[in-house]
XYZ file of C-alpha atoms in Angstrom:
557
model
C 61.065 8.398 101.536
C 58.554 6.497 101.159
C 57.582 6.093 104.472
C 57.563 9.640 104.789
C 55.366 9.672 101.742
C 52.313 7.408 103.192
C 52.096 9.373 106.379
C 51.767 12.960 104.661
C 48.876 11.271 102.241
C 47.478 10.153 105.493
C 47.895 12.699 107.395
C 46.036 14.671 104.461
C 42.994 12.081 104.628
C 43.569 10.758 100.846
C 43.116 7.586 100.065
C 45.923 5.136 99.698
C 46.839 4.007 96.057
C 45.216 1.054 96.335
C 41.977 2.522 97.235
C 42.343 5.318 95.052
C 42.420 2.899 92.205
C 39.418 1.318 93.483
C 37.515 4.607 93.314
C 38.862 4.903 89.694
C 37.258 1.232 88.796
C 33.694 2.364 90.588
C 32.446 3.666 87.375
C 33.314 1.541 84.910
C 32.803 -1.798 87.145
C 29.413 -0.252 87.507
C 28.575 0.526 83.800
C 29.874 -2.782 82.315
C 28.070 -4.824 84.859
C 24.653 -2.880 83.971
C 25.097 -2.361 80.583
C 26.917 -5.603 79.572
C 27.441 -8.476 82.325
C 23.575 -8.032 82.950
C 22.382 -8.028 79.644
C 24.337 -10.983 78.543
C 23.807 -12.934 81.659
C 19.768 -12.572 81.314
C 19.902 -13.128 77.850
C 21.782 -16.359 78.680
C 19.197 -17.469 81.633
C 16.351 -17.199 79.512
C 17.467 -18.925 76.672
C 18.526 -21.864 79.685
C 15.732 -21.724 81.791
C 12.963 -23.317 81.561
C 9.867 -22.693 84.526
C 12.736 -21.482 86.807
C 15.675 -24.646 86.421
C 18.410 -25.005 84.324
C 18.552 -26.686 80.822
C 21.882 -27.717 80.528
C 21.542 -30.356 78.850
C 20.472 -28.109 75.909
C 24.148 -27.558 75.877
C 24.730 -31.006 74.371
C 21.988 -30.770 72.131
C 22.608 -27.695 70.455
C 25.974 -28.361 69.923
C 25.058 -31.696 68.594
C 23.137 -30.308 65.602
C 24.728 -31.089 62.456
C 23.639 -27.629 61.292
C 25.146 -25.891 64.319
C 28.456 -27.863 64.166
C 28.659 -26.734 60.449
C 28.328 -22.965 61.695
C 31.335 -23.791 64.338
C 33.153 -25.302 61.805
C 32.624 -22.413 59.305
C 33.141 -19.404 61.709
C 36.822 -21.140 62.964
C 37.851 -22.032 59.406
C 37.345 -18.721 58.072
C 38.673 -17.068 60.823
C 41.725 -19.109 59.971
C 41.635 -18.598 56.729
C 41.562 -14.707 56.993
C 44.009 -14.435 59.550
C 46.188 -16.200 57.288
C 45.632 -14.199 54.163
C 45.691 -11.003 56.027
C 49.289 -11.891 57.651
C 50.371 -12.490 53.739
C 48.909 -9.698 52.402
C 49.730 -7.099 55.056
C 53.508 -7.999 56.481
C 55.055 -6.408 53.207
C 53.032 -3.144 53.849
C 54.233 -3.380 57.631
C 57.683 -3.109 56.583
C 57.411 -0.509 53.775
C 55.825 1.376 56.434
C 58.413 0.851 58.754
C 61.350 0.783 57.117
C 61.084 2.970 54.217
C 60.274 6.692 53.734
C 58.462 7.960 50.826
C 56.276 11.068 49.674
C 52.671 10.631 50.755
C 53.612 8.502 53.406
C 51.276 10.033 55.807
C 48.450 10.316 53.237
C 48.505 6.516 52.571
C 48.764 5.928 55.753
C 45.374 6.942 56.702
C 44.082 5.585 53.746
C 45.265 2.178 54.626
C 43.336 2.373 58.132
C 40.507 4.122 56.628
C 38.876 0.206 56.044
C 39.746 -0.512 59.792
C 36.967 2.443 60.913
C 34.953 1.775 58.547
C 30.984 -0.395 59.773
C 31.207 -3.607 58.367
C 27.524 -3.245 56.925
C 29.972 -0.339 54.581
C 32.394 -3.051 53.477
C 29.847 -5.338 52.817
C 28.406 -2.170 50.482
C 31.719 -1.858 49.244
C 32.716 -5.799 47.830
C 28.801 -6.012 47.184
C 29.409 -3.250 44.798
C 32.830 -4.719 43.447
C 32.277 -8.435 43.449
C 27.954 -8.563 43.543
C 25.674 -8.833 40.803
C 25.773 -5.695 38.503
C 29.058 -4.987 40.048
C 32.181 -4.537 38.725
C 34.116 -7.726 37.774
C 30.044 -8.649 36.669
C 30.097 -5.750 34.317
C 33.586 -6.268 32.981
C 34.109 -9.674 32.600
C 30.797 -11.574 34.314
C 32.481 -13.313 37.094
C 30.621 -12.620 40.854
C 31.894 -13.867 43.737
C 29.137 -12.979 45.983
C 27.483 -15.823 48.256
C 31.518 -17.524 48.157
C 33.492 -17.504 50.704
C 36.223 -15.395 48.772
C 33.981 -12.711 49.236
C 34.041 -12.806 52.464
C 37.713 -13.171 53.130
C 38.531 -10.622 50.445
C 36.526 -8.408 53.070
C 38.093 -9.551 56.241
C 41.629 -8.325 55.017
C 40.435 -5.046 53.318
C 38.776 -4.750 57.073
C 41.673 -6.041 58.819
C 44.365 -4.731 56.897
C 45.270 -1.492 58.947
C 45.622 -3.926 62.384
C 48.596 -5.684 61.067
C 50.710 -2.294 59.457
C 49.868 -0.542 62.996
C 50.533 -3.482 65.284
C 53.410 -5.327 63.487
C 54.584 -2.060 61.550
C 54.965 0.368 65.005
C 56.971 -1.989 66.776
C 59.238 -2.861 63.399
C 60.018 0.976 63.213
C 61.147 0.688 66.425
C 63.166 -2.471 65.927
C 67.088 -0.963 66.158
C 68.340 -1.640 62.541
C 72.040 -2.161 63.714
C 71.182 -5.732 65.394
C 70.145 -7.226 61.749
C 73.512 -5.081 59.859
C 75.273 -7.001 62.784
C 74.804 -10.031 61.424
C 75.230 -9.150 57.925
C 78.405 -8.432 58.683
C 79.376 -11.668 60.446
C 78.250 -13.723 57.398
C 74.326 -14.013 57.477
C 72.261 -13.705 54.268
C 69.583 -10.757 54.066
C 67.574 -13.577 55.019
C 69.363 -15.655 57.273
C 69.443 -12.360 59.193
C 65.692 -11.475 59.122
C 65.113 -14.492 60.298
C 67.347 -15.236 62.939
C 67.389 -11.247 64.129
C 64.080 -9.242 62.979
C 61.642 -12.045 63.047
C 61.936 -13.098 66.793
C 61.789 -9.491 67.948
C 58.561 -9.111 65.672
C 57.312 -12.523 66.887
C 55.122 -11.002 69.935
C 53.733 -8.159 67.491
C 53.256 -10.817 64.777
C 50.852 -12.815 67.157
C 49.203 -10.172 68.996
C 47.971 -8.831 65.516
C 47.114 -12.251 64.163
C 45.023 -12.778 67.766
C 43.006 -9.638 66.881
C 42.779 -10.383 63.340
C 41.462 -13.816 64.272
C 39.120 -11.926 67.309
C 37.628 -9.829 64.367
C 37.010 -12.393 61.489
C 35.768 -14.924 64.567
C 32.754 -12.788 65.595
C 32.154 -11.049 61.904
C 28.904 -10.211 61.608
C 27.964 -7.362 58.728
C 30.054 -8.876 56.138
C 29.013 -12.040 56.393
C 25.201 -11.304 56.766
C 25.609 -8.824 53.379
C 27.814 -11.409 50.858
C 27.504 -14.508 52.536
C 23.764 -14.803 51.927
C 21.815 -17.942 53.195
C 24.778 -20.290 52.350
C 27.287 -18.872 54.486
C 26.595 -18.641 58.901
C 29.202 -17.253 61.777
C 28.334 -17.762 65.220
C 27.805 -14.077 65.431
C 25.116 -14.035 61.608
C 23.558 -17.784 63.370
C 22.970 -15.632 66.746
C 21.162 -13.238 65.018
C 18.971 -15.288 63.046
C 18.498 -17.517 65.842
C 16.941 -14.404 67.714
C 15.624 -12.615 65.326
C 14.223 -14.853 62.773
C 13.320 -17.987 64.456
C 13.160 -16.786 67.865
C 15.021 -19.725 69.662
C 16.465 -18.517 72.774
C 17.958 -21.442 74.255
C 20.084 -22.328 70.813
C 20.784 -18.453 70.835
C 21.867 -18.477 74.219
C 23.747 -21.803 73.875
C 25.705 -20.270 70.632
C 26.450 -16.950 73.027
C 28.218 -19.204 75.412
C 30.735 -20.783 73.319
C 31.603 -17.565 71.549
C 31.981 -15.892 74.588
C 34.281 -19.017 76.217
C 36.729 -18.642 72.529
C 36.783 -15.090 72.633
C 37.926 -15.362 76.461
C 40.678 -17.654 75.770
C 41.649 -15.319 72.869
C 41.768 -11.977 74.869
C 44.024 -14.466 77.073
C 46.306 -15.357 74.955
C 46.454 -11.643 73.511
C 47.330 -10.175 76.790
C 49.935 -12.575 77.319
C 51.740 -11.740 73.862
C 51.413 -7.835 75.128
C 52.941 -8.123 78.136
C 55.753 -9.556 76.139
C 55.450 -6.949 73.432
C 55.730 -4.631 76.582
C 59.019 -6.142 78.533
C 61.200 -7.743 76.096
C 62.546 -5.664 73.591
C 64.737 -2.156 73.661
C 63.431 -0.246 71.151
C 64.780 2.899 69.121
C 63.178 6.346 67.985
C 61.115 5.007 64.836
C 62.028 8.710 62.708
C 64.904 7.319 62.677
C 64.755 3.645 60.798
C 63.109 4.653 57.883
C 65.196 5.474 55.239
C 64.421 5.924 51.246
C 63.856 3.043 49.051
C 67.410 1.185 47.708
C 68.061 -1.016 45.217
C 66.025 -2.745 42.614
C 64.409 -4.823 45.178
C 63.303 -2.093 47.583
C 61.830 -0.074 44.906
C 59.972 -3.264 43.659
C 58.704 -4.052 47.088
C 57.455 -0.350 47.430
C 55.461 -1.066 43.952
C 53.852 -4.047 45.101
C 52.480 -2.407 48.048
C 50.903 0.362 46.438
C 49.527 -1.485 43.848
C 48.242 -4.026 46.332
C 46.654 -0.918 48.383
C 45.188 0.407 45.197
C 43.065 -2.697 44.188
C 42.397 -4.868 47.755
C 41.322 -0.922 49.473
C 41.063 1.808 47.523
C 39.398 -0.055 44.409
C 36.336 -1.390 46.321
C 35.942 2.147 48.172
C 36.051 3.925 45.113
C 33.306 1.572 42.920
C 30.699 2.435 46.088
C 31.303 5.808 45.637
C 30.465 4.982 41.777
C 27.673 2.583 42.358
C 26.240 5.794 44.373
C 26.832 7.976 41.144
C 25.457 5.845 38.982
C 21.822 7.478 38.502
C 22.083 10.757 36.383
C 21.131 13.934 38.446
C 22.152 12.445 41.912
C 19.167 10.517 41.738
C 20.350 8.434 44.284
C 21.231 10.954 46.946
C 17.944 13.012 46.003
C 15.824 10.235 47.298
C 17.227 9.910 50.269
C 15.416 12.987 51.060
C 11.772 11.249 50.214
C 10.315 9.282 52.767
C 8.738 5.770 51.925
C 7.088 4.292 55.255
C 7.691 0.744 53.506
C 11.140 0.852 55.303
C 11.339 4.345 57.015
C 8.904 6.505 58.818
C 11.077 9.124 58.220
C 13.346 10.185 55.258
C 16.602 7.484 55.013
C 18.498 10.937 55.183
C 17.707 11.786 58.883
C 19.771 8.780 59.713
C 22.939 10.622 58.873
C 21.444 13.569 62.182
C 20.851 10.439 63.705
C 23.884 8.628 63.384
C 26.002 11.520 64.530
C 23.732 12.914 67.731
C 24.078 9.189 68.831
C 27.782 8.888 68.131
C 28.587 12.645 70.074
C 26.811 11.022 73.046
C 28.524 7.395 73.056
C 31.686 9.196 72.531
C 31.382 11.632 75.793
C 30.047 8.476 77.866
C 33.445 6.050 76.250
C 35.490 9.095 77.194
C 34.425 9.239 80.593
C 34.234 5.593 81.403
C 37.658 4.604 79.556
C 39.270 7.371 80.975
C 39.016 6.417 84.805
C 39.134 3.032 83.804
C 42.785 3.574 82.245
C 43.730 5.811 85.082
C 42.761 2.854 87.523
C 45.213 0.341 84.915
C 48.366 3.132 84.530
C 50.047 1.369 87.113
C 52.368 -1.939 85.644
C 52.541 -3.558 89.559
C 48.642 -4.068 89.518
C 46.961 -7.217 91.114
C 45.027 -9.242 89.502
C 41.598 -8.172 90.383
C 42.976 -5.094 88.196
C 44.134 -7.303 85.765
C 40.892 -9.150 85.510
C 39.137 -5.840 84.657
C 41.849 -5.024 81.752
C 40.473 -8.011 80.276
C 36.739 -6.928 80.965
C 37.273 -3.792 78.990
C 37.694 -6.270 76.232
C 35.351 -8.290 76.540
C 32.555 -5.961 74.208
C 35.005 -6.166 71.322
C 34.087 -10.286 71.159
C 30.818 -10.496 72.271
C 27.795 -11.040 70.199
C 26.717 -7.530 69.956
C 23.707 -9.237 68.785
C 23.079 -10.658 72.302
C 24.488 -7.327 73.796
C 21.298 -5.785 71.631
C 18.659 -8.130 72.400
C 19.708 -8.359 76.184
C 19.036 -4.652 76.206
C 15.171 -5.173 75.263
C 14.657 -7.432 77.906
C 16.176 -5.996 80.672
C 16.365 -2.309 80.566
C 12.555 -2.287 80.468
C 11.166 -1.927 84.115
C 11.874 1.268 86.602
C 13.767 2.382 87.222
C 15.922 1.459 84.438
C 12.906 1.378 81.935
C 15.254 2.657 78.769
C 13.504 0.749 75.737
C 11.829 4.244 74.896
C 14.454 6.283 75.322
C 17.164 7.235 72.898
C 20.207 7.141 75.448
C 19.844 3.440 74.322
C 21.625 3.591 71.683
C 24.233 5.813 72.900
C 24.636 2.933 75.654
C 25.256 0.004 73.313
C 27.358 1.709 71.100
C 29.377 3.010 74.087
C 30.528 -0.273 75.115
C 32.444 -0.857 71.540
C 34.311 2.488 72.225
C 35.631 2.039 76.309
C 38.182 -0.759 74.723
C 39.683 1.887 72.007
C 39.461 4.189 74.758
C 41.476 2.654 76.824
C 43.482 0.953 74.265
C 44.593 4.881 73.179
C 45.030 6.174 76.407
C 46.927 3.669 78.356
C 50.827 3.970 76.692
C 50.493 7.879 77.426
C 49.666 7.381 81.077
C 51.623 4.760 81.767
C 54.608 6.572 80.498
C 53.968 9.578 83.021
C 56.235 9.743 85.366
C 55.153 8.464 88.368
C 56.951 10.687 90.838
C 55.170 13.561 89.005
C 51.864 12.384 90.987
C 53.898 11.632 93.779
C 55.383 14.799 93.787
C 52.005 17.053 93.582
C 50.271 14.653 96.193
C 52.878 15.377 98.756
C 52.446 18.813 98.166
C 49.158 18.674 98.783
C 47.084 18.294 95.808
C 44.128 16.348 95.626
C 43.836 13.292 93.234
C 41.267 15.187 91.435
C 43.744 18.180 91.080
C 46.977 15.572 90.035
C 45.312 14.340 87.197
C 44.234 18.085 86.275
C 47.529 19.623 86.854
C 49.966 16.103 85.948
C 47.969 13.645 83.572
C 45.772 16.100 81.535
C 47.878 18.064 80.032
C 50.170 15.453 79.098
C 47.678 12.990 77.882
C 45.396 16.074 76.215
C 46.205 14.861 72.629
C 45.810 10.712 73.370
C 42.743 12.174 74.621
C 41.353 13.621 71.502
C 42.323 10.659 69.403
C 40.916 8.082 71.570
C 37.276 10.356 71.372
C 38.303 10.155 67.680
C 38.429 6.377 67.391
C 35.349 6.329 69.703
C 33.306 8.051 67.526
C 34.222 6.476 64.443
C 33.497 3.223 65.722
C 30.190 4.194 67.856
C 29.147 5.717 64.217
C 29.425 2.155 62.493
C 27.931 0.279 65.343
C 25.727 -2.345 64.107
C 25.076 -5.446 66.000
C 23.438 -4.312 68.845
C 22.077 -0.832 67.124
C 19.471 -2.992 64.608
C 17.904 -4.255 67.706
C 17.315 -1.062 69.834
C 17.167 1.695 66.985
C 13.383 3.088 66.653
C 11.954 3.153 63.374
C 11.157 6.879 63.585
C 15.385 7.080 64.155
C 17.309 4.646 62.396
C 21.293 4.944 62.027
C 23.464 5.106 59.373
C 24.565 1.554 59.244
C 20.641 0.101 60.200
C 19.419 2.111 57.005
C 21.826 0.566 54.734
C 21.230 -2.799 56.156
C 17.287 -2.009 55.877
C 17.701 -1.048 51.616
C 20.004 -3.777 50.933
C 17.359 -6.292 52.421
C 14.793 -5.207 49.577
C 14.947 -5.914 46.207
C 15.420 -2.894 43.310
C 17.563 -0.562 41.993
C 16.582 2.413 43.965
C 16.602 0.475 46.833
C 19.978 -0.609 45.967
C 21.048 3.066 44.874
C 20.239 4.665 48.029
C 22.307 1.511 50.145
C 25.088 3.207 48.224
C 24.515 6.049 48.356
C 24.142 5.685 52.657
C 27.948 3.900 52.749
C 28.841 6.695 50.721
C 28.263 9.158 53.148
C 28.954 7.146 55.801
C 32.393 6.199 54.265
C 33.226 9.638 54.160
C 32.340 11.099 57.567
C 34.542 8.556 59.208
C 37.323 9.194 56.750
C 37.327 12.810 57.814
C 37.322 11.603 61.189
C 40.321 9.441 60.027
C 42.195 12.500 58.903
C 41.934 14.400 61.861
C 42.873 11.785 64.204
C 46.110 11.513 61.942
C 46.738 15.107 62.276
C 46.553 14.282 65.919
C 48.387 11.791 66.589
C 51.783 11.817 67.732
C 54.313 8.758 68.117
C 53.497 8.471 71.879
C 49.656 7.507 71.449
C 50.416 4.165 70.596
C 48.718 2.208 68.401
C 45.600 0.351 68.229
């Protein structure tokens, strides 16, 4: 048969698998290496380079700075730090998610990822508003904790939150119930048996969603520039300043190297714990685990949760949205509509039409690109030159945007690739953030076509064009939507690389908040809420629809 198979597909004159694939990886080989591997690597060789040789021995310098060690040390402590606290906080609301069915389930649900698509410059907003000066706990009982590092990893697990209940909480729904009853039966304690049943099954889930948590936290950027001040540095705040602010290339570059070397062996280790995640476990329907709360504990459990939800996400969401009310009259909102060519040339409110023109565009363009690129990964039996390019598509999530940003200055600014005056620029950068989610969406839902579906059509004579019209589209149509979902929300908060290459004349949503909380004043301040505010809300309602769209075969981020 399948002899048979490869002489009718080449007796047709299609290209083999292989080289199909190949065709699929054109694209997307082409745009990362333009738009990312180039920018990076000449951001890199100018920072190194001095009158045409290498500097490497500014390696060993940099890295010798006590200053620059303290910013290593910093940036992998607190990563630790709020990896750990997020794993404490969120494991109970993976399993209440999992395992127990309540009303508003769905509701909550999408307010506990909410944080997750939400720009970091908003959660900044958000704690700045809770914990800052003039914020809440200031008001009530005079205690900020602004400029500390509980700040900032009171942030990383409102931000990180959702990526433990999705990762750890999908694959515990799925988790067959019976094994753990099993060995309540024979003897083991409630939790003997979680821990000798449940917890090794959850174990690959467990540290795939600590790996991203740690991925995140690692190269944090906006919450750490907003409440971390001048005492506080990451790699990914000290590659920004080192650009931006001092104008040091080779320390910039140097700094660029070793995050991009730990985020590499990160993605590395992630991938391994998937493809364990993918091939160890039989898993169950997951409507059929959760059950209603039972017993005193249960209930309790449930309680904690919500009340946990309430203050650590909704609590810090819901003071911005005060902060912003705070003036009588809207006064806030109104003068957003007032232009003041101190920070704008144009009124801070055209950065909302902003924000979303440039978020429609690097949505189509993430679409397109993450689309062939995870038609190229569906198959499991890929080499690894296909392998290497899974881990490519990754590779934007852990970058310096910063770098990403700058790189795009320098580069894209001679024919016939002179971009620095056009908007697509934006578009571009803010693209490369959204291929991984993309991909990330799309990839379960492929992969779980059936393979002699395409088989089946090509025979018949379809072209690979017409399989994936007639087989893969319409079964993938929803996983679709809600990975152009996730790509918008997250090409709306892009930040990183967006305050390098937005104009003046067309700031974005997350720029302009950035821009009024660097200036001193109430009004100033006001408005920075005001901004999040709206900003907050348009990726909420993003949130919701993706929720309406989502099924239980689109996977999980």
């Amino acid at each position: 048969m399948d002899l048979a198979r490869t002489e009718v597909t080449k007796a047709a004159g299609r290209p083999s698998g292989s080289a199909a694939r190949l065709g699929l990886m054109a694209l997307p080989v082409a745009f990362f290496g333009l738009f990312f591997a180039y920018p990076v690597a000449a951001i890199v060789a100018r920072g190194l380079k001095v009158d045409g040789a290498w500097q490497l021995g500014r390696v060993v310098d940099v890295l010798g700075q006590s200053d620059i060690r303290h910013v290593l040390w910093f940036t992998t402590w607190q990563a630790v730090a709020s990896t750990v606290l997020t794993l404490l906080v969120a494991l109970p609301g993976a399993y209440v998610f999992a395992r127990l069915d309540f009303p508003g389930k769905q509701v909550l649900r999408a307010v506990v990822t909410v944080p997750f698509v939400l720009p970091t410059v908003v959660v900044g907003s958000a704690f700045l508003a809770l914990v800052g000066r003039g914020g809440l706990l200031d008001d009530l009982w005079g205690v900020r904790l602004d400029t500390t590092v509980w700040a900032i990893l009171l942030a990383h697990v409102f931000f990180n939150y959702a990526v433990v209940v999705r990762t750890v909480g999908g694959l515990w729904a799925q988790l067959d119930p019976r094994q753990e009853e099993a060995a309540r039966m024979l003897g083991a304690s409630r939790l003997r048996a979680w821990r000798t049943v449940t917890l090794p099954a959850l174990g690959p889930a467990v540290a795939a969603a600590a790996l991203m948590v740690f991925l995140f936290t690692f190269t944090s950027f906006g919450v750490v520039q907003i409440l971390g001040g001048p005492t506080f540095s990451t790699l990914e705040v000290e590659i920004y300043r080192q650009t931006s602010e001092i104008f040091d290339l080779s320390t910039a570059a140097v700094l660029t190297i070793v995050q991009f070397g730990a985020v590499g062996a990160i993605l590395a280790v992630h991938a391994w714990t998937v493809r364990r995640r993918e091939t160890a476990l039989r898993l169950v329907d997951a409507n059929l685990t959760a059950r209603r709360p039972r017993g005193a504990g249960q209930w309790a459990l449930l309680g904690g949760v919500l009340v946990s939800i309430a203050l650590l996400l909704v609590l810090p969401l819901a003071v911005l949205v005060q902060r912003s009310l705070d003036a009588p009259d809207f006064a806030y909102y109104r003068a957003l509509t007032s232009e003041d060519g101190n920070v704008f040339l144009v009124p801070p409110i055209e950065a909302i039409g902003n924000s979303l023109e440039y978020a429609v565009a690097a949505t189509a363009i993430a679409v397109v690109i993450g689309g062939l690129a995870a038609a190229a990964l569906t198959r499991r039996d890929a080499g690894r030159l296909v392998r290497g390019f899974d881990a490519l598509l990754m590779l934007p999530l852990g970058v310096s945007a910063v770098t990403v940003g700058f790189g795009f200055l320098i580069t894209l600014d001679e024919p016939p690739l002179d971009l620095r005056a056009s908007w697509i620029l934006v578009p571009l950068a803010q693209a490369l953030v959204g291929v991984p989610f993309v991909v990330r969406t799309m990839l379960p839902v492929l992969r779980a076509v059936d393979q002699r579906l395409r088989e089946a059509a090509s025979v018949l004579g379809a072209s690979p064009w017409r399989v994936w019209r007639e087989v893969d589209l319409p079964m993938v149509r929803r996983a679709l939507l809600v990975a152009a979902g996730f790509a918008f929300a997250v090409s709306l908060g892009e930040f990183g690389a967006t305050v390098f290459i937005a104009r003046p004349d067309n700031p974005t949503l997350p720029v302009a908040v950035a821009r009024l909380l660097g200036r001193a004043g109430e009004l100033n301040y006001g408005q920075a809420m005001a901004l999040s505010t709206i900003l907050m809300l348009v990726c909420a309602v993003a949130l919701l629809v993706l929720e309406r769209l989502r099924t239980d075969r689109t996977g999980e981020f």
